[in-house]
Amino acid sequence: MFKNKSLMVALSIAIIAVTVTTVIVLAIIFTRERGSGILPYEYVPADTSAYAQFSTGVNMGDITNNILPLVSSSLAILPQKAVSAIKNLPDLSFLELSGFVSYRDEGLLVGIGLSHRTNSEKALSGVVEYLEKQGVAAKKGEDGVIELAERARQENFLAMKLESDYLLIGSPMNNPESSARKTIESALLAKKNGKGIKDLKEWNEIVEAMGGKASSFGFFLRFGKDENPVKVAGKLYNQDGESGIDAQLVGSVAAEIEKMEPLYRDSVKALLAGQVPLDGLRSSVSGDCMLQAAMSAGLGAGKIGTELPDDQEKALSFVNGETTLWVDTNAESSKTSFGISTIASAQNIKSFLEFLFPADRFSRKNEDGTFSVWETMIGEDGKKVDSLEPASYMKFENAGNGNQKLVVTSEKNGFEKFWKEQPARATEKSIVDASVKLEKLPIENSFANKTVFSMLKSIDLKLLARSFVKEDRLHARIYVTYDEDKARGFLGK
């Protein structure tokens, strides 16, 4: 559809990327940035598709000594062999919970930071001995690379190499043309030649988006192998009571827009120009629902394909309009409702409705001036019948300057829910603003889940998402808010 799809797909890509890292965010959310000065990306080749660096300042030995015994003693359902393996872990105090992870077609590379608390070579030998007791065959080459394989199989599934600052661990993943050793060798070559991911022309912007060279958590993702792949970078952030991931499209939004065809260029410009503070709009939906979301934007001239035989296309222009969308999902009742509010010319609203509702739907005017949209169905006898209830409802209002305001809702009382917008509490302009009530997620009703969600509810934890354009960069954030005093009290128990 677009000559250059980078701008339009970036938001979806960024949200997927930050979703993958949400678990890491929650794990290190209470840590502070320590700035170790290590440059992990020295080991990362230029054609890497995904890269993440993290620094928590937590020693792996402390974790195994203080946390894992508690875990193993509380999980009675684990097989005895697994419990024994956890309790008899080797000394890991030579490692820090810091380092990097990178992925390319060749395979996966993990670098775990060395603490230098103890002799690293001796400690690594202890790790190898432990793995051999678990049925793993280990072979150390003259170059110091240790290759690991299952005794019953020939191929090596992991390789390890001790460097001055990292324990490098490589895996070919599912690539039959690669090997565990090869992933290590590629990393060492990038380090030796000084050629790698840092040679990307956007590297300075990527580093800044990741939060610096030694950030507590930063990541970079590249999608596509053409001359202009989509690049996304992001970091862990904590400000104004929010903690989460801020993902950013690498490159100028304005420059990407100018590459588009004129029709779509106007559409995207209008989309971004329509940013408004959405917190109040989202809050206008009932607070007792699982998902609350609001989107506000001017819809530009967009092509809408019709079903005419000549495949004719017509354009809609909402350049001077405003469009807001609410979604109200209640997991307990399995009921989903929505509301769409838009302001545009009467002709464009008419075209919009023709696109929104297929030919098997029709409207009837009610006594109060609103409209009910009914659906034509095929009965058991093959004859057409009307649906028992309206599929949705519509309301029109004069918006001045020759424009109309249209509200479409799936609920009969949706006009009260979606028509009157609440004053915005937040001043930050956004394209999309959404929040999720975690305790209302449709999950298995088990004791473990109840315990976890009870904890989250006790500290008022909320999961939110927002997208916006700031300083010519497209951002997507997934973050949490919580009561810090309650959280500290809970952790202190």
mmCIF file of N, CA, C and O in Angstrom, residues 328-337 411 413:
data_model
loop_
_atom_site.group_PDB
_atom_site.id
_atom_site.type_symbol
_atom_site.label_atom_id
_atom_site.label_comp_id
_atom_site.label_asym_id
_atom_site.label_seq_id
_atom_site.Cartn_x
_atom_site.Cartn_y
_atom_site.Cartn_z
ATOM 1 N N ASP A 328 -13.739 -1.089 25.176
ATOM 2 C CA ASP A 328 -14.063 -1.476 26.544
ATOM 3 C C ASP A 328 -14.254 -2.990 26.556
ATOM 4 O O ASP A 328 -15.235 -3.501 26.022
ATOM 5 N N THR A 329 -13.299 -3.705 27.137
ATOM 6 C CA THR A 329 -13.364 -5.169 27.180
ATOM 7 C C THR A 329 -13.473 -5.634 28.616
ATOM 8 O O THR A 329 -12.629 -5.309 29.437
ATOM 9 N N ASN A 330 -14.510 -6.391 28.905
ATOM 10 C CA ASN A 330 -14.707 -6.919 30.250
ATOM 11 C C ASN A 330 -14.577 -8.431 30.198
ATOM 12 O O ASN A 330 -15.400 -9.131 29.620
ATOM 13 N N ALA A 331 -13.498 -8.948 30.802
ATOM 14 C CA ALA A 331 -13.212 -10.382 30.725
ATOM 15 C C ALA A 331 -14.242 -11.207 31.468
ATOM 16 O O ALA A 331 -14.552 -12.334 31.085
ATOM 17 N N GLU A 332 -14.798 -10.666 32.557
ATOM 18 C CA GLU A 332 -15.725 -11.446 33.371
ATOM 19 C C GLU A 332 -17.021 -11.740 32.628
ATOM 20 O O GLU A 332 -17.587 -12.819 32.743
ATOM 21 N N SER A 333 -17.495 -10.785 31.851
ATOM 22 C CA SER A 333 -18.743 -10.987 31.125
ATOM 23 C C SER A 333 -18.509 -11.371 29.669
ATOM 24 O O SER A 333 -19.455 -11.616 28.932
ATOM 25 N N SER A 334 -17.217 -11.429 29.269
ATOM 26 C CA SER A 334 -16.845 -11.740 27.878
ATOM 27 C C SER A 334 -17.524 -10.787 26.903
ATOM 28 O O SER A 334 -17.856 -11.154 25.774
ATOM 29 N N LYS A 335 -17.717 -9.556 27.341
ATOM 30 C CA LYS A 335 -18.412 -8.569 26.520
ATOM 31 C C LYS A 335 -17.432 -7.504 26.073
ATOM 32 O O LYS A 335 -16.648 -6.991 26.864
ATOM 33 N N THR A 336 -17.456 -7.186 24.800
ATOM 34 C CA THR A 336 -16.587 -6.150 24.260
ATOM 35 C C THR A 336 -17.450 -5.089 23.588
ATOM 36 O O THR A 336 -18.333 -5.407 22.801
ATOM 37 N N SER A 337 -17.200 -3.847 23.927
ATOM 38 C CA SER A 337 -17.919 -2.751 23.281
ATOM 39 C C SER A 337 -16.905 -1.735 22.785
ATOM 40 O O SER A 337 -15.761 -1.707 23.218
ATOM 41 N N GLU A 411 -22.959 -0.244 21.785
ATOM 42 C CA GLU A 411 -23.901 -0.334 22.893
ATOM 43 C C GLU A 411 -25.023 0.687 22.749
ATOM 44 O O GLU A 411 -24.799 1.803 22.275
ATOM 45 N N ASN A 413 -26.432 2.244 25.166
ATOM 46 C CA ASN A 413 -26.122 3.362 26.055
ATOM 47 C C ASN A 413 -24.724 3.917 25.795
ATOM 48 O O ASN A 413 -24.146 4.624 26.618
#
